[in-house]
mmCIF file of C-alpha atoms in Angstrom:
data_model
loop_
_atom_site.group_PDB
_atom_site.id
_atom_site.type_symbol
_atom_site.label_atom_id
_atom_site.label_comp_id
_atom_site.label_asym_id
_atom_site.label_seq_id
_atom_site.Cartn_x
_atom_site.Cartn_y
_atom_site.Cartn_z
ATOM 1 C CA UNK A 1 -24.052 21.214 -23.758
ATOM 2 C CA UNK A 2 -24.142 23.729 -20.889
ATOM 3 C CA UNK A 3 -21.019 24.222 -18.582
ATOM 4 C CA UNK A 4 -22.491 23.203 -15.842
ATOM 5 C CA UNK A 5 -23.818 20.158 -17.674
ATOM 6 C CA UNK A 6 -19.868 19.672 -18.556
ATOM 7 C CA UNK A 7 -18.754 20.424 -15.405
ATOM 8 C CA UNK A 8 -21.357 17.548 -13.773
ATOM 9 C CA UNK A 9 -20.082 14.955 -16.299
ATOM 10 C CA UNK A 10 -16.599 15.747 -15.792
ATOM 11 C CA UNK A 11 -17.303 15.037 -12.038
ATOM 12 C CA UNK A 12 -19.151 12.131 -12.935
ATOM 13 C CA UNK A 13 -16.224 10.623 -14.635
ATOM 14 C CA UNK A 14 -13.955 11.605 -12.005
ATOM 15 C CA UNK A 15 -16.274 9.782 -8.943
ATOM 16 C CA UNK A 16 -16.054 6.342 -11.568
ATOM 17 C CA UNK A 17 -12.532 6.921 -12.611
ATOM 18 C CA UNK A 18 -11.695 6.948 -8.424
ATOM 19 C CA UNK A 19 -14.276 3.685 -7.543
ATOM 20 C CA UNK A 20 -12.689 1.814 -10.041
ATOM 21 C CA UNK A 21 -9.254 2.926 -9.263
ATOM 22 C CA UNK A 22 -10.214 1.802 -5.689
ATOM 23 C CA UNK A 23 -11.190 -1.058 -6.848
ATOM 24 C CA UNK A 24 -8.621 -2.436 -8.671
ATOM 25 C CA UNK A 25 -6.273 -1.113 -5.514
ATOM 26 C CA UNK A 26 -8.492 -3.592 -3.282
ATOM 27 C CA UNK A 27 -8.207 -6.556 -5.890
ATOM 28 C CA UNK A 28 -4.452 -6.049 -5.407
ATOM 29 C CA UNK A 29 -3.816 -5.850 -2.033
ATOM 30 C CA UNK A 30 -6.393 -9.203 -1.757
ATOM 31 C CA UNK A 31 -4.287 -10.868 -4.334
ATOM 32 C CA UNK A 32 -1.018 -10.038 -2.007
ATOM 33 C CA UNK A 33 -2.222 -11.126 1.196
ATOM 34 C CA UNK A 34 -3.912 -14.584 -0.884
ATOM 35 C CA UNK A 35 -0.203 -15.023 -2.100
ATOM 36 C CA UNK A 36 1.325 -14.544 1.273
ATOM 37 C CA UNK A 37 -1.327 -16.893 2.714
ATOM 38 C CA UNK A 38 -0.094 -19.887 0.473
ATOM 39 C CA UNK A 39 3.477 -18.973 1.193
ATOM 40 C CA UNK A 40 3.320 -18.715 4.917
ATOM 41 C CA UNK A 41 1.216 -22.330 4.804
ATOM 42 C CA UNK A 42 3.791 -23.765 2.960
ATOM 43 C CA UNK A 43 6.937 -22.749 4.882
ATOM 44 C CA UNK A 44 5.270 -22.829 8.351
ATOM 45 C CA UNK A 45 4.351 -26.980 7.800
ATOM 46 C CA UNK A 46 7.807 -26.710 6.654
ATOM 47 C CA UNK A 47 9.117 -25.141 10.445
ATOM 48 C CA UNK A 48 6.730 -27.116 11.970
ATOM 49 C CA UNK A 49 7.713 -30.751 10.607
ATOM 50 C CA UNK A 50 11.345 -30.351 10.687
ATOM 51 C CA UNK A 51 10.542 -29.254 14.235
ATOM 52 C CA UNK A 52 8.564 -32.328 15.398
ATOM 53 C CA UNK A 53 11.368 -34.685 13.542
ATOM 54 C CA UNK A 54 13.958 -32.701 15.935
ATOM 55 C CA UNK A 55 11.683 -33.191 18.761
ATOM 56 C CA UNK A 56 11.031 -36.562 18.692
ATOM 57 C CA UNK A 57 14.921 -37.096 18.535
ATOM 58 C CA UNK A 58 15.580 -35.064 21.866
ATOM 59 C CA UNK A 59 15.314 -35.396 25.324
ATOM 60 C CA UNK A 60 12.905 -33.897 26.922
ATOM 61 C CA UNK A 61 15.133 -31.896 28.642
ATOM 62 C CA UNK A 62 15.548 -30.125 25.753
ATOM 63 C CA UNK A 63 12.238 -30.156 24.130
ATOM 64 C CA UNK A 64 11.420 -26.514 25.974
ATOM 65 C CA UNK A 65 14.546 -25.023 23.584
ATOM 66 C CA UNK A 66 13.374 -26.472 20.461
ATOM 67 C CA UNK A 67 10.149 -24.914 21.188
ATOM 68 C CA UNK A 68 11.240 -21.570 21.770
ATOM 69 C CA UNK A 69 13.755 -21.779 18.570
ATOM 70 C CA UNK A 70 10.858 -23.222 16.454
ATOM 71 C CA UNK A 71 8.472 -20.163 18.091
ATOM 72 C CA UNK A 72 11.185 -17.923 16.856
ATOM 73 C CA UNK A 73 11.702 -19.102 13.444
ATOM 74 C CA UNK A 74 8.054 -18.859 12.748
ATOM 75 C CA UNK A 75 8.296 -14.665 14.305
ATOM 76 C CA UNK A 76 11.305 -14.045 11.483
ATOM 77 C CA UNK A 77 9.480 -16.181 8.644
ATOM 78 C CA UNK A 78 6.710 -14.109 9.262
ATOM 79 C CA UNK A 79 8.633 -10.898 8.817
ATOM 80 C CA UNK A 80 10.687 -12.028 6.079
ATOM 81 C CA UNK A 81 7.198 -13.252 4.270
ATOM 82 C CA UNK A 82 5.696 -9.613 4.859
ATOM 83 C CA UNK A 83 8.847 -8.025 3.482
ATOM 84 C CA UNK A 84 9.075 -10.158 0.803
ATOM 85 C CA UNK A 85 5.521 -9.477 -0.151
ATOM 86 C CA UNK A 86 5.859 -5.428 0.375
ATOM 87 C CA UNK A 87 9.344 -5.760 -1.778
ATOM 88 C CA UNK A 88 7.530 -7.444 -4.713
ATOM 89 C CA UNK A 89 4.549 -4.530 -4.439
ATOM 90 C CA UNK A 90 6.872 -2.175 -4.505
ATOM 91 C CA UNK A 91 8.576 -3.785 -7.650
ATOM 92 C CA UNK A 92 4.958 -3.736 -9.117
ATOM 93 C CA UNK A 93 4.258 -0.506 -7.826
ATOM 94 C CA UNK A 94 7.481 1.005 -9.755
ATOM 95 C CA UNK A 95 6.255 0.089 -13.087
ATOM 96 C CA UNK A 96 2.833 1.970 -12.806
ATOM 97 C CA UNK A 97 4.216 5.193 -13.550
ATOM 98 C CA UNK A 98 3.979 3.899 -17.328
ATOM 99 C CA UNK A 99 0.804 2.658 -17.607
ATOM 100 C CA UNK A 100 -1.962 4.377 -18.941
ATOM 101 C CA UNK A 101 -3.911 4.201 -15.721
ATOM 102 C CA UNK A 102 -1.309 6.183 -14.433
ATOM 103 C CA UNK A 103 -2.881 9.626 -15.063
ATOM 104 C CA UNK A 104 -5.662 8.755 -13.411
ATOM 105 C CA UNK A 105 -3.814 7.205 -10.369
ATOM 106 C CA UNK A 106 -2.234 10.264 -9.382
ATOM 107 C CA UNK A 107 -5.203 12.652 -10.251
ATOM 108 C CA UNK A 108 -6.906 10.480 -7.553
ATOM 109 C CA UNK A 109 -4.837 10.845 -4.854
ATOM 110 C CA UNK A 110 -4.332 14.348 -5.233
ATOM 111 C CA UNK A 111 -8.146 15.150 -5.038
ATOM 112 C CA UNK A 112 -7.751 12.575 -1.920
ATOM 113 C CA UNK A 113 -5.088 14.669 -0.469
ATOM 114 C CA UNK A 114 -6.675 17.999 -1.247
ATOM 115 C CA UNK A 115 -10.234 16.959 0.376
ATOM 116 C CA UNK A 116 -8.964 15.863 3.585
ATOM 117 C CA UNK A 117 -7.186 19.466 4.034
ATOM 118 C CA UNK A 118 -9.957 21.092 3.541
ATOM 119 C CA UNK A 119 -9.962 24.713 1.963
ATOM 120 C CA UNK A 120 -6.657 27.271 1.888
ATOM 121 C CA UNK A 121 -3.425 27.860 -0.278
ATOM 122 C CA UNK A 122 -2.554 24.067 -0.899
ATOM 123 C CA UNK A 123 0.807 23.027 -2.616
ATOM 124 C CA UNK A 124 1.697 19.758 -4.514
ATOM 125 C CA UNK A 125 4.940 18.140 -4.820
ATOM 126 C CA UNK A 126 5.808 15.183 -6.929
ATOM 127 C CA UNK A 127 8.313 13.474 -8.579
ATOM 128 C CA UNK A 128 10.198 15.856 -11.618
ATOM 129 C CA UNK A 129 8.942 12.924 -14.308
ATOM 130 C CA UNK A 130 5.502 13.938 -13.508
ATOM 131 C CA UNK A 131 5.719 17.716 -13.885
ATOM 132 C CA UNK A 132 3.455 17.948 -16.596
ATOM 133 C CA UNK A 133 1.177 15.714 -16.043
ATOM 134 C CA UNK A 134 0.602 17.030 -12.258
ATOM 135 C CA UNK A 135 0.201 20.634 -13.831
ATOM 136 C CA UNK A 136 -2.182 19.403 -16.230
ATOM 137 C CA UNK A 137 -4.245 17.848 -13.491
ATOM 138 C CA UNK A 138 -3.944 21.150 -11.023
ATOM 139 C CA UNK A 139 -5.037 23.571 -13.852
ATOM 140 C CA UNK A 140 -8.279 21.837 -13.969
ATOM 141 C CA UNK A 141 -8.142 21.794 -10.383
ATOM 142 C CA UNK A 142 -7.916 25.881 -10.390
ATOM 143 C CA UNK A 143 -10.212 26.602 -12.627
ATOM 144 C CA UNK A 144 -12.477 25.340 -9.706
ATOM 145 C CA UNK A 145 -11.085 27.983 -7.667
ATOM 146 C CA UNK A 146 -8.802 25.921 -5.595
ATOM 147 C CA UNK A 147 -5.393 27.702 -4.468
ATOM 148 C CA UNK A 148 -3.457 25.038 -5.561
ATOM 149 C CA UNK A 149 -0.137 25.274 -6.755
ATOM 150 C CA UNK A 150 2.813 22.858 -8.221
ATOM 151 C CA UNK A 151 6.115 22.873 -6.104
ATOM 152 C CA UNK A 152 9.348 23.168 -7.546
ATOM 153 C CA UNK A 153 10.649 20.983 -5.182
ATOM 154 C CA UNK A 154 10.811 17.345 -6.686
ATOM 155 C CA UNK A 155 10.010 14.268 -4.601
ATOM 156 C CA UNK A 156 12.032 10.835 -4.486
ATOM 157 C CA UNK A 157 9.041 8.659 -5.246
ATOM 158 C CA UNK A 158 8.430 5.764 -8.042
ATOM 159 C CA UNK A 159 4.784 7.423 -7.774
ATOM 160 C CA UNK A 160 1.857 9.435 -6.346
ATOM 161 C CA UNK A 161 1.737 13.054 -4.359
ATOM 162 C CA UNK A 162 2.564 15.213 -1.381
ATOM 163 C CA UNK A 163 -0.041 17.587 -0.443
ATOM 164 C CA UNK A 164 1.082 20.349 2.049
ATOM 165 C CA UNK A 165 -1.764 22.901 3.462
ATOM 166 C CA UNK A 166 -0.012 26.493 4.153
ATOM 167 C CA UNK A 167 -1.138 25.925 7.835
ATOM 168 C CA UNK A 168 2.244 22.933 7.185
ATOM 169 C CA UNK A 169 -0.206 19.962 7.018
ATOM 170 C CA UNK A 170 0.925 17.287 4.837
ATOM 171 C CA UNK A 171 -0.527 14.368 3.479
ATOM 172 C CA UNK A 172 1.621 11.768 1.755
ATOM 173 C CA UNK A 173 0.204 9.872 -0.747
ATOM 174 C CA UNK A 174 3.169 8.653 -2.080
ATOM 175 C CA UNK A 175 2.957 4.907 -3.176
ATOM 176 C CA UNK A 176 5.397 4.225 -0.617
ATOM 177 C CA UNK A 177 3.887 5.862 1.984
ATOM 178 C CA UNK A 178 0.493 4.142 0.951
ATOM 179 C CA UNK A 179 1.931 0.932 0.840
ATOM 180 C CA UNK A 180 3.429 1.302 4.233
ATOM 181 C CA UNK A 181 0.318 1.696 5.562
ATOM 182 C CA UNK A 182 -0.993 -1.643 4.422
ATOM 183 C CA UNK A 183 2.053 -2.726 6.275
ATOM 184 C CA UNK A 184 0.703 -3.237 9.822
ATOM 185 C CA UNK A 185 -2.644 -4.573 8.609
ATOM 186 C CA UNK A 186 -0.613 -7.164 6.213
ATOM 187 C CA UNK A 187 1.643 -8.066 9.319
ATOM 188 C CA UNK A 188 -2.292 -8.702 11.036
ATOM 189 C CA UNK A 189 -3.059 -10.724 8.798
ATOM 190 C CA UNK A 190 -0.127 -13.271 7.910
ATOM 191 C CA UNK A 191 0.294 -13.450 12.232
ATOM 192 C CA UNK A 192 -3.136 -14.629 12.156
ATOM 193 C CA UNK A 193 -3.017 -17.299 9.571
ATOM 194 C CA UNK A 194 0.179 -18.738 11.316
ATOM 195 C CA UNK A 195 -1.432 -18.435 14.833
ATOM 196 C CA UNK A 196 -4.285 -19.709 13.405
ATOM 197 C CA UNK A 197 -1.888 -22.651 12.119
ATOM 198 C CA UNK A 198 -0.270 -23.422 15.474
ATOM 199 C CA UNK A 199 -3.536 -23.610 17.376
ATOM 200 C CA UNK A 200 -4.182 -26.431 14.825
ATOM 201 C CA UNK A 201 -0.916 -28.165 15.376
ATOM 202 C CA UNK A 202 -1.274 -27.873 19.580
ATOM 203 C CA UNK A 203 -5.047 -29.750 19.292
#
């Protein structure tokens, strides 16, 4: 077999290795948001029936503070559900380190970071328990002929990369950074099942 014949298959392997890593990333953030779907129709009825019960036995003077108690108990459920969820991916998250997808993981999302800064003298920091396995993955990076070097500065991270361009672009795809950034579209989507809820409940 030819090098270039190696070098397409190893590129080959690499485009699957990242779909499926994608994948599976997609199947887990679907199975969070399914989770915090049950959870937020559980304790919403919950909010909402002890709030009709208290209702029914006030005046109506003071049926207007009820409401706007019950309106914000359903705003701090909702942020305690969404933290609750990001706490227990996080936990998850944590334990990926030692997995044998790992490798692969973090190969992944330094070719991510690398591609959207384009070409130049690009460094990679990480966390000092994956040294050697981010030097492995950068020397076949070189012999590409990327600048790309390892820093010696370790990162506080339970997993994933910082790529820095010498122009001082960064992208951080630490897992925490990547999982904050499902944080606004998980808050989207837990205040739309409960709105969704209390639009029912007002019919």
């Amino acid at each position: 077999m030819g090098i270039e014949a190696i070098i397409a298959r190893i590129n080959d392997d690499a485009e699957i290795e990242a779909r499926r890593i994608k994948t599976e990333a997609q199947t887990r953030a679907d199975e969070i948001i399914r989770e915090g779907e049950k959870k937020a129709d559980h304790e919403y009825q919950a909010v909402i029936n002890a709030g009709k019960r208290e209702i029914r036995q006030l005046s109506a003077q003071k049926r207007s503070h009820v409401l706007i108690t019950a309106r914000r108990t359903v705003r701090e459920m909702k942020e305690s559900l969404v933290s609750r969820c990001f706490e227990q991916a996080a936990e998850e998250l944590s334990t990926v380190r030692n997995s044998a997808d790992y490798p692969g993981i973090l190969k992944h999302l330094i070719q991510e970071g690398t591609e959207s800064l384009g070409s130049g003298t690009i460094t990679v920091s990480v966390n000092s328990q994956d040294y050697h396995l981010a030097e492995d993955i950068l020397s076949g990076m070189r012999e590409s002929g990327m600048i790309i070097s390892l820093s010696e500065n370790p990162v506080s991270s339970i997993g994933g990369a910082i790529i820095s361009s010498n122009q001082g672009i960064r992208v951080d795809n630490t897992f925490e950074s990547r999982l904050e950034r499902y944080r606004g579209l998980l808050l989207f989507e837990v205040s739309t099942i409960l709105l969704g809820k209390e639009q029912t409940q007002n019919e």
